[in-house]
Amino acid sequence: MSTYQAPIRDMLFTMQEVAGLDGICAQPGHEETTPDLVEAILDEAGRFATGVLDPLNWPGDQQGARWDQGVVHSADGFKQAYEQFCETGWNGMPASPEFGGQGVPTLVSTAVLEMWKASNMAFSLCQMLTLGAIEAIAQHGSPALQQRFLPNMVSGRWTGTMNLTEPQAGSDLSAIRSKAVPEGDHYRISGTKIFITWGEHDMAENIVHLVLARLPDAPPGVKGISLFVCPKYLVNDDGSLGARNDLLCTSIEHKMGIHGSPTAVMSFGDGPGAVGYLVGEPHKGLGYMFTMMNHARLNVGLEGVAISDRAYQRARAYAMDRVQGKTLSGSKGIIGHPDVRRMLMDMKARVEAMRSLAYFAAGQMDRAHGHDSEATRVQSQALVDLLIPIVKGWCTETAQIVTADGVQIHGGMGFIEETGAAQYVRDARITTIYEGTTGIQANDLIGRKLARDQGATMKALQRTMWSEAQRLSDHSDAILRQLGQGLQRGLDALAQATDWLLVQSAQQPASTAAGAVPYLKLCGTVMGAWLMSRAAEAAQTQKGRPGSDDAFLQAKVVTAQHFHLHMLVEAPAWRDRVVNGAQSTLALNDEQF
């Protein structure tokens, strides 16, 4: 088995040349976040990921979390790793300094989160949900709630969860039945929640559940949902832990992957009712919860990047070492076989395109939150809203291809668990499902993000991409000229599909919905190619300078070429699926399936 090595060189290059790190560090509040500091942070995080988390990944998958009469025991070593994780300050790095966090830019924390997810995805999910809960309480909770819960959540002494799904509801949150009955300064919560990631465990002294439930006078549907803070242990006025709350983990799921992460069934209110505290105003809980979900969706998309990179690293190491037959290139390992090289290049190109898109979105988050121009903040937030479903959906769908190629490169040994390649396939599979399936992301993209402003944000982004493509297509450098011309063809396909959806959405909602996922994949493919072209131009410009790493820079250019020649060429086909594919999709009646 290979050892995870954080791709810090590529991370820094992408942050700088694709996501605009320098501009983000210059924003108010981030002046101390210098490029040297960012590199030091990534170096330290890489050491922790390699030395502490990666060694626990395989045994944690094999052992898994264990449930015993309501108590969940984490896999061996996880608790000690979590203590070390919190002691060294990693847990609260992205959180506000007001509550003990470090307040680093989202772009920087995104790169660090990629390391946690690549080295041990199951472990990383605990922090991911905690950070989302912190964000929701920080944005929507009262000062009293913030002071009671956030400092210990930021430090990692307490963790957080998101409780949405119920057995009868699934993704349809309008069907939620959990109840919240007022009682003095709190509420009594009752109901059952399923698929609660890290809903119960032994790594922290308290778990703070954010729970969606209905008040007695709640209107039906999603407009009648409120959000409550419901801790495992009640918190006394002096901050100490009090009595156990009326909630219980009744079981954990036996899953295909991420075995080290307990997925709990939670029962609230088997006795008098679990004590919960209202977040914000009544009946506005779904909007508040989307604060968590948007961050979670970006981070799940990042899981697609991370698990793909880990699969690529393992496949690359295997291809270097495995000797099988006479190669055509003279290499001793199977990396000398052209088809193995093709798969490795596919994996590498897809990973770098995904990383570029995820980091670009993270950088736009920073601009939306902290740029000194209000117009830029508004524009960046609109772009973030548009990009979130694409990052989540396209990166996780692409991870299915990359991790499968990793198994294929291993050959028959990839199908054997001991090589570790299969774990990445199993772990990646959930990423297209949780925090909203790919279909849900795609419907959000066309039904809300595209339609709500009649495509204005998408068309503005297309103009930006087109301007860069046109400039590259006229470049004196033949390779960049080729990239620009290819990008123009991809943008033509995206523009045609976008225009068709905007015209047809009101008239043929079923037909447009049938093309939603192909459209999302078209967006990801073209945007990934655009950002890869930007990276290639920066690499070509830097080559030959004193101290430059020309081998790395040349690889960036070639990898961008590969993405254009092997992935971007699919853009017209994705367009055709959007524009012409609905007829066959919708043609059969139910009995004909």
XYZ file of C-alpha atoms in Angstrom:
593
model
C 0.000 0.000 0.000
C 1.147 3.533 -0.747
C 1.337 6.312 1.838
C -0.708 9.458 1.262
C 1.376 12.493 0.372
C -0.459 15.800 0.205
C 0.061 17.341 -3.263
C 1.134 20.649 -1.742
C 2.898 21.926 -4.853
C -0.239 21.518 -6.947
C -2.474 22.856 -4.180
C -0.435 26.046 -3.848
C -0.263 26.533 -7.610
C -4.035 26.104 -7.938
C -4.756 28.416 -5.021
C -2.480 31.069 -6.488
C -3.091 30.883 -10.229
C -6.681 29.636 -10.400
C -8.385 30.872 -7.226
C -6.496 34.147 -6.678
C -4.896 33.581 -3.277
C -3.004 36.891 -3.236
C -6.173 38.936 -3.644
C -7.951 36.994 -0.909
C -5.040 37.426 1.511
C -5.189 41.180 0.862
C -8.826 41.418 1.953
C -9.621 43.050 5.310
C -8.981 40.634 8.151
C -6.651 38.371 6.179
C -3.613 40.620 5.937
C -1.575 38.308 8.178
C -2.301 35.306 5.958
C 0.796 35.614 3.805
C 1.801 33.103 1.105
C 4.627 31.915 3.366
C 2.161 31.293 6.194
C -0.187 29.423 3.856
C 2.642 27.171 2.715
C 3.637 26.517 6.337
C 0.028 25.614 7.203
C -0.181 23.181 4.293
C 3.165 21.615 5.199
C 2.060 21.005 8.794
C -1.343 19.710 7.718
C 0.304 17.393 5.226
C 2.488 15.920 7.955
C -0.539 15.317 10.181
C -2.493 13.738 7.341
C 0.402 11.458 6.388
C 1.609 10.593 9.859
C -1.606 10.363 11.890
C -4.722 10.006 9.730
C -3.565 7.921 6.786
C -2.287 5.022 8.925
C -5.762 4.763 10.529
C -7.684 4.734 7.252
C -7.325 1.086 6.246
C -7.659 -0.488 9.729
C -10.531 1.892 10.504
C -12.327 0.701 7.396
C -11.797 -2.935 8.320
C -12.848 -2.571 11.960
C -15.477 0.136 11.630
C -17.435 1.881 14.361
C -19.244 -0.434 16.783
C -22.650 0.016 18.436
C -23.411 -1.509 21.851
C -26.697 -0.712 23.600
C -26.778 2.925 22.545
C -23.041 3.468 22.901
C -20.872 3.840 19.785
C -17.189 2.995 19.995
C -14.979 4.572 17.350
C -12.410 2.483 15.512
C -9.127 1.913 17.310
C -6.903 4.972 17.258
C -9.599 7.413 16.152
C -10.174 8.864 19.606
C -6.478 9.464 20.205
C -6.107 10.984 16.727
C -9.076 13.260 17.378
C -7.564 14.464 20.646
C -4.309 15.249 18.862
C -6.258 16.883 16.020
C -7.949 19.270 18.451
C -4.881 19.889 20.612
C -2.943 21.105 17.572
C -5.753 23.498 16.619
C -6.904 21.919 13.363
C -10.565 21.567 14.334
C -11.320 25.276 14.658
C -9.038 26.570 11.938
C -11.831 27.898 9.633
C -13.991 29.216 12.503
C -14.272 32.823 13.678
C -11.673 34.088 16.197
C -14.612 35.416 18.219
C -15.255 31.860 19.393
C -11.667 30.629 19.477
C -11.117 29.805 15.819
C -8.304 30.989 13.588
C -10.462 32.610 10.912
C -8.276 31.609 7.976
C -9.697 32.148 4.475
C -12.057 29.497 3.156
C -9.649 28.858 0.297
C -6.869 27.921 2.720
C -9.071 25.773 4.927
C -10.433 24.048 1.810
C -6.956 22.873 0.847
C -6.381 21.594 4.380
C -9.781 19.866 4.433
C -8.833 18.093 1.223
C -5.911 16.537 3.075
C -8.124 15.257 5.892
C -10.585 13.786 3.413
C -7.928 12.197 1.221
C -6.035 10.617 4.104
C -9.077 9.445 6.087
C -12.490 10.382 4.755
C -14.411 8.661 7.560
C -12.506 10.606 10.235
C -12.888 13.918 8.397
C -16.680 13.734 8.347
C -16.861 14.444 12.076
C -15.150 17.804 11.688
C -17.097 18.608 8.516
C -20.465 18.301 10.263
C -19.196 20.171 13.317
C -18.025 23.095 11.176
C -21.417 23.235 9.480
C -23.217 23.286 12.818
C -20.876 26.033 14.037
C -21.665 28.121 10.967
C -25.427 27.707 11.386
C -25.395 28.704 15.058
C -22.976 31.570 14.410
C -25.161 33.014 11.671
C -28.627 32.373 13.066
C -28.429 31.556 16.780
C -28.958 34.044 19.585
C -25.920 35.439 21.413
C -26.829 33.248 24.380
C -26.818 30.098 22.224
C -23.567 31.123 20.606
C -21.811 31.679 23.923
C -23.178 28.453 25.377
C -22.171 26.147 22.553
C -19.702 27.616 20.083
C -16.439 27.922 22.065
C -16.448 24.218 22.951
C -17.520 23.230 19.440
C -14.768 25.314 17.875
C -12.159 23.828 20.193
C -13.413 20.329 19.395
C -14.414 19.414 22.936
C -17.936 19.084 21.536
C -18.908 17.962 18.054
C -21.951 18.801 15.950
C -24.412 17.044 13.669
C -27.182 17.814 11.197
C -30.497 15.968 11.771
C -32.769 16.282 8.732
C -33.817 12.922 7.320
C -36.592 10.775 8.743
C -37.648 7.242 7.754
C -40.757 8.381 5.877
C -39.300 11.612 4.519
C -36.024 10.807 2.754
C -35.059 13.824 0.664
C -38.578 15.266 0.926
C -38.178 17.523 3.941
C -41.788 18.686 3.674
C -42.720 15.271 5.100
C -40.852 15.776 8.386
C -42.932 14.744 11.439
C -40.616 15.399 14.392
C -42.336 17.604 16.969
C -41.220 20.454 19.199
C -43.507 21.445 22.072
C -42.736 24.703 23.948
C -41.877 24.424 27.640
C -40.616 27.565 29.345
C -37.378 28.770 27.761
C -36.918 25.592 25.752
C -38.813 22.974 23.750
C -39.398 19.254 24.060
C -38.308 17.440 20.895
C -39.633 14.026 19.830
C -39.118 12.032 16.645
C -36.741 9.733 14.789
C -33.909 10.822 12.519
C -31.873 8.566 10.245
C -28.540 8.798 8.396
C -26.992 11.023 11.080
C -23.257 11.117 10.424
C -21.262 10.846 13.670
C -24.577 11.098 15.527
C -23.117 9.143 18.428
C -19.493 8.378 19.318
C -16.921 8.385 22.105
C -14.419 10.924 20.748
C -15.858 14.083 22.359
C -17.539 14.770 25.687
C -20.706 16.224 24.143
C -22.510 16.146 20.786
C -24.600 19.144 19.701
C -27.410 18.061 17.395
C -29.124 20.534 15.092
C -32.611 19.132 14.600
C -35.434 20.044 12.227
C -38.870 19.722 13.838
C -42.377 21.208 13.754
C -44.032 23.430 16.354
C -47.662 22.685 17.280
C -48.920 25.620 15.185
C -46.610 24.980 12.248
C -48.049 25.356 8.746
C -47.714 22.287 6.512
C -44.794 21.690 4.197
C -41.320 23.189 4.302
C -42.683 26.524 5.571
C -43.498 24.897 8.894
C -40.036 23.617 9.821
C -38.038 25.074 12.712
C -34.440 24.444 13.787
C -33.369 23.461 17.289
C -30.117 22.922 19.170
C -30.447 19.642 21.034
C -27.284 18.567 22.935
C -26.517 15.026 24.030
C -25.773 16.392 27.509
C -27.512 19.507 28.782
C -25.258 22.443 29.552
C -25.454 24.183 32.931
C -25.375 27.957 33.307
C -21.707 27.819 34.305
C -20.846 25.880 31.118
C -20.405 22.516 32.803
C -22.200 19.431 31.533
C -25.455 18.478 33.186
C -27.903 15.606 32.813
C -28.138 13.322 29.798
C -30.751 14.609 27.363
C -33.667 12.434 26.247
C -32.107 11.198 23.026
C -30.540 7.897 22.050
C -28.702 6.255 19.205
C -30.774 3.126 18.578
C -28.460 1.665 15.928
C -25.820 2.462 13.332
C -26.000 1.472 9.677
C -24.021 -1.330 8.030
C -22.716 0.547 5.022
C -20.935 -0.050 1.741
C -18.092 2.285 2.720
C -16.837 4.901 5.204
C -17.028 2.204 7.861
C -15.044 4.277 10.335
C -17.786 6.930 10.351
C -20.856 5.882 12.389
C -24.126 6.652 10.593
C -26.697 6.739 13.381
C -30.410 6.269 13.808
C -31.352 8.827 16.473
C -34.448 8.669 18.650
C -35.489 11.904 20.364
C -38.029 11.980 23.173
C -38.640 8.373 24.178
C -39.282 9.789 27.661
C -40.419 13.332 28.504
C -38.916 14.784 25.320
C -35.440 15.971 24.484
C -34.677 19.528 25.567
C -34.011 21.729 22.550
C -33.430 25.442 21.992
C -34.924 27.325 19.061
C -32.447 28.733 16.532
C -33.618 32.044 15.098
C -37.312 32.468 14.348
C -40.025 29.789 14.245
C -40.781 28.117 10.900
C -37.554 29.328 9.250
C -35.441 26.313 10.081
C -34.995 25.027 6.569
C -33.371 28.260 5.434
C -31.080 28.177 8.449
C -30.174 24.571 7.791
C -29.143 25.464 4.264
C -26.291 27.417 5.854
C -24.968 24.043 6.939
C -25.943 22.305 3.731
C -24.203 24.751 1.385
C -20.925 24.362 3.264
C -21.473 20.622 3.453
C -22.162 20.441 -0.291
C -18.944 22.257 -1.121
C -17.063 19.945 1.214
C -18.703 16.820 -0.172
C -17.638 17.964 -3.624
C -14.174 18.334 -2.118
C -14.435 14.713 -0.977
C -14.775 13.802 -4.638
C -11.499 15.620 -5.281
C -9.742 14.122 -2.260
C -10.751 10.496 -2.631
C -9.928 10.683 -6.351
C -6.458 12.030 -5.621
C -5.874 9.280 -3.055
C -6.983 6.644 -5.562
C -4.670 8.202 -8.157
C -1.702 8.166 -5.784
C -2.237 4.492 -4.976
C -2.702 3.530 -8.634
C 0.392 5.501 -9.653
C 2.517 3.784 -6.992
C 1.227 0.375 -8.041
C 1.853 1.088 -11.726
C 5.416 2.135 -10.953
C 6.181 -1.027 -8.979
C 4.138 -3.729 -10.676
C 6.037 -5.651 -13.366
C 3.795 -7.386 -15.890
C 4.829 -8.156 -19.457
C 7.119 -6.248 -21.777
C 6.265 -2.549 -21.996
C 6.422 -0.425 -25.118
C 8.150 2.496 -23.406
C 10.987 0.652 -21.729
C 9.617 1.257 -18.220
C 9.916 -1.714 -15.903
C 6.542 -1.217 -14.256
C 3.165 -1.472 -15.946
C 3.193 2.326 -16.215
C 5.050 1.599 -19.447
C 1.920 0.132 -21.058
C 0.130 2.864 -23.066
C -3.335 1.971 -21.770
C -2.168 2.160 -18.157
C -0.631 5.551 -18.925
C -3.924 6.611 -20.503
C -5.840 5.722 -17.345
C -3.307 7.452 -15.109
C -3.439 10.580 -17.263
C -7.246 10.467 -17.168
C -7.135 10.233 -13.374
C -4.561 13.015 -13.038
C -6.406 15.365 -15.407
C -9.781 14.816 -13.755
C -8.324 15.345 -10.272
C -6.652 18.621 -11.242
C -9.799 19.886 -12.976
C -11.918 19.043 -9.942
C -9.445 20.666 -7.582
C -9.434 23.809 -9.733
C -13.217 24.099 -9.657
C -13.513 23.424 -5.913
C -10.760 25.913 -5.038
C -12.189 28.523 -7.408
C -15.574 28.215 -5.632
C -13.876 28.484 -2.221
C -12.093 31.626 -3.347
C -15.392 33.131 -4.464
C -16.777 32.375 -0.988
C -13.979 34.447 0.487
C -14.739 37.317 -1.874
C -18.448 37.107 -1.087
C -17.749 37.353 2.651
C -14.867 39.798 2.836
C -14.173 41.839 -0.279
C -14.175 45.588 0.326
C -16.449 46.192 -2.686
C -20.143 45.519 -2.087
C -20.691 44.927 -5.805
C -17.973 42.281 -5.823
C -19.434 40.640 -2.714
C -22.878 40.414 -4.334
C -21.478 39.142 -7.618
C -19.301 36.556 -5.898
C -22.178 35.278 -3.758
C -24.325 34.818 -6.858
C -21.471 32.883 -8.425
C -21.042 30.733 -5.303
C -24.747 29.892 -5.351
C -24.451 28.838 -8.981
C -21.277 26.813 -8.462
C -22.226 24.873 -5.318
C -24.434 22.249 -7.047
C -21.880 21.897 -9.856
C -18.965 21.374 -7.470
C -20.950 18.904 -5.413
C -22.501 16.996 -8.299
C -19.731 16.995 -10.900
C -16.822 16.321 -8.547
C -18.557 13.402 -6.846
C -19.746 11.887 -10.124
C -16.245 12.234 -11.551
C -14.879 10.485 -8.472
C -16.814 7.373 -9.491
C -14.833 7.279 -12.750
C -11.462 8.022 -11.157
C -11.720 5.490 -8.342
C -12.948 2.817 -10.760
C -9.921 3.481 -12.983
C -7.769 3.031 -9.899
C -9.126 -0.490 -9.457
C -8.677 -1.204 -13.173
C -5.006 -0.231 -13.052
C -4.515 -2.736 -10.237
C -6.116 -5.422 -12.402
C -7.417 -8.416 -10.498
C -5.594 -7.240 -7.395
C -7.755 -4.128 -7.387
C -10.738 -6.355 -6.659
C -8.973 -7.722 -3.591
C -9.592 -5.648 -0.461
C -6.045 -5.953 0.869
C -4.618 -3.730 -1.876
C -6.799 -0.836 -0.656
C -7.958 0.269 -4.126
C -11.489 -1.019 -3.581
C -11.980 1.056 -0.441
C -11.829 4.266 -2.456
C -14.590 3.030 -4.754
C -16.724 2.122 -1.754
C -16.028 5.362 0.115
C -16.599 7.550 -2.946
C -19.952 5.970 -3.752
C -21.845 7.761 -0.989
C -20.624 11.192 -2.077
C -23.066 11.345 -5.008
C -25.939 10.642 -2.608
C -25.615 12.428 0.704
C -26.230 16.151 1.129
C -28.522 15.824 -1.890
C -28.197 13.356 -4.765
C -26.794 14.399 -8.117
C -30.347 14.684 -9.424
C -31.254 17.035 -6.582
C -28.153 19.143 -7.261
C -28.979 19.286 -10.967
C -32.597 20.265 -10.348
C -31.376 22.974 -7.994
C -28.988 24.173 -10.691
C -31.592 24.528 -13.441
C -34.689 25.161 -11.332
C -33.348 27.738 -8.898
C -29.837 28.893 -9.696
C -30.347 29.232 -13.456
C -34.011 30.214 -13.580
C -34.192 32.662 -10.690
C -32.217 35.366 -12.523
C -33.104 34.156 -16.043
C -29.559 32.902 -16.493
C -27.875 36.240 -15.756
C -25.194 34.802 -13.447
C -24.473 31.885 -15.762
C -24.252 34.153 -18.797
C -21.928 36.549 -16.964
C -19.658 33.614 -16.153
C -19.859 32.437 -19.747
C -18.737 35.881 -20.921
C -15.739 35.711 -18.605
C -14.836 32.248 -19.848
C -15.377 33.276 -23.473
C -13.113 36.306 -23.084
C -10.288 34.137 -21.764
C -10.878 31.507 -24.452
C -10.775 34.116 -27.201
C -7.547 35.586 -25.865
C -5.922 32.149 -25.703
C -7.129 31.220 -29.188
C -5.125 34.183 -30.535
C -2.043 33.427 -28.425
C 1.389 33.188 -30.011
C 2.009 29.921 -28.141
C 0.672 27.007 -30.198
C -0.356 24.923 -27.179
C -2.284 27.757 -25.538
C -3.863 28.566 -28.872
C -5.061 24.962 -29.123
C -6.507 25.141 -25.609
C -8.322 28.388 -26.391
C -9.878 27.009 -29.542
C -11.006 23.846 -27.783
C -12.486 25.890 -24.963
C -14.449 27.966 -27.474
C -16.060 24.814 -28.851
C -16.959 23.680 -25.344
C -18.415 27.095 -24.508
C -20.529 26.998 -27.664
C -22.062 23.731 -26.458
C -22.674 25.169 -22.972
C -24.292 28.322 -24.373
C -26.607 26.299 -26.622
C -27.710 24.035 -23.788
C -28.212 27.013 -21.457
C -30.327 28.895 -23.977
C -32.450 25.811 -24.630
C -33.110 25.280 -20.920
C -34.047 28.930 -20.352
C -36.574 28.825 -23.189
C -38.030 25.412 -22.413
C -38.084 25.427 -18.598
C -41.536 27.023 -18.282
C -43.075 25.199 -21.239
C -41.625 21.711 -20.750
C -40.568 21.244 -17.125
C -40.321 17.456 -17.416
C -38.102 17.686 -20.499
C -35.763 20.184 -18.905
C -35.576 18.118 -15.706
C -34.676 15.059 -17.795
C -31.642 16.953 -19.042
C -30.645 18.436 -15.682
C -27.861 15.985 -14.785
C -26.343 16.065 -18.299
C -26.381 19.862 -18.046
C -24.624 19.758 -14.669
C -21.950 17.474 -16.127
C -21.611 19.773 -19.129
C -21.074 22.720 -16.781
C -18.446 20.891 -14.766
C -16.608 19.709 -17.858
C -16.443 23.134 -19.518
C -15.650 25.013 -16.315
C -12.977 22.489 -15.436
C -11.426 22.954 -18.880
C -11.544 26.733 -18.500
C -9.691 26.660 -15.195
C -7.206 24.079 -16.486
C -6.513 26.464 -19.392
C -5.895 29.268 -16.910
C -3.450 27.046 -15.035
C -1.697 26.040 -18.268
C -1.225 29.667 -19.289
C 0.302 30.486 -15.898
C 2.596 27.454 -16.164
C 3.751 28.358 -19.668
C 4.499 31.893 -18.501
C 6.551 30.727 -15.509
C 8.612 28.112 -17.322
C 12.268 29.050 -17.705
C 12.296 31.624 -14.936
C 15.106 31.436 -12.369
C 14.236 28.856 -9.734
C 11.142 27.585 -11.563
C 10.180 23.917 -11.369
C 9.959 23.354 -15.112
C 9.102 19.667 -14.841
C 6.072 20.463 -12.690
C 5.041 23.353 -14.940
C 5.350 21.244 -18.093
C 3.202 18.568 -16.467
C 0.521 21.200 -15.768
C 0.433 22.134 -19.445
C 0.311 18.544 -20.681
C -2.375 17.631 -18.138
C -4.525 20.533 -19.342
C -4.034 19.351 -22.920
C -5.114 15.852 -21.913
C -8.273 17.143 -20.243
C -9.170 19.094 -23.374
C -8.474 16.208 -25.749
C -10.118 13.482 -23.678
C -12.807 15.170 -21.541
C -13.733 18.540 -23.026
C -14.459 16.859 -26.372
C -17.491 15.311 -24.648
C -19.147 18.748 -24.280
C -21.155 18.548 -27.552
C -22.423 15.118 -26.529
C -23.574 16.468 -23.150
C -25.309 19.326 -24.998
C -27.104 16.846 -27.251
C -28.292 14.886 -24.219
C -29.753 18.084 -22.759
C -31.406 19.342 -25.959
C -32.455 16.069 -27.607
C -32.348 13.392 -24.935
C -35.602 13.955 -23.070
C -37.818 12.289 -25.661
C -36.451 8.791 -25.103
C -36.058 9.362 -21.362
C -39.772 10.122 -20.949
C -41.252 7.979 -23.737
C -42.145 4.765 -21.881
C -45.074 4.437 -19.521
C -44.528 2.915 -16.076
C -45.515 -0.600 -17.141
C -42.992 -0.634 -19.984
C -39.979 -0.407 -17.692
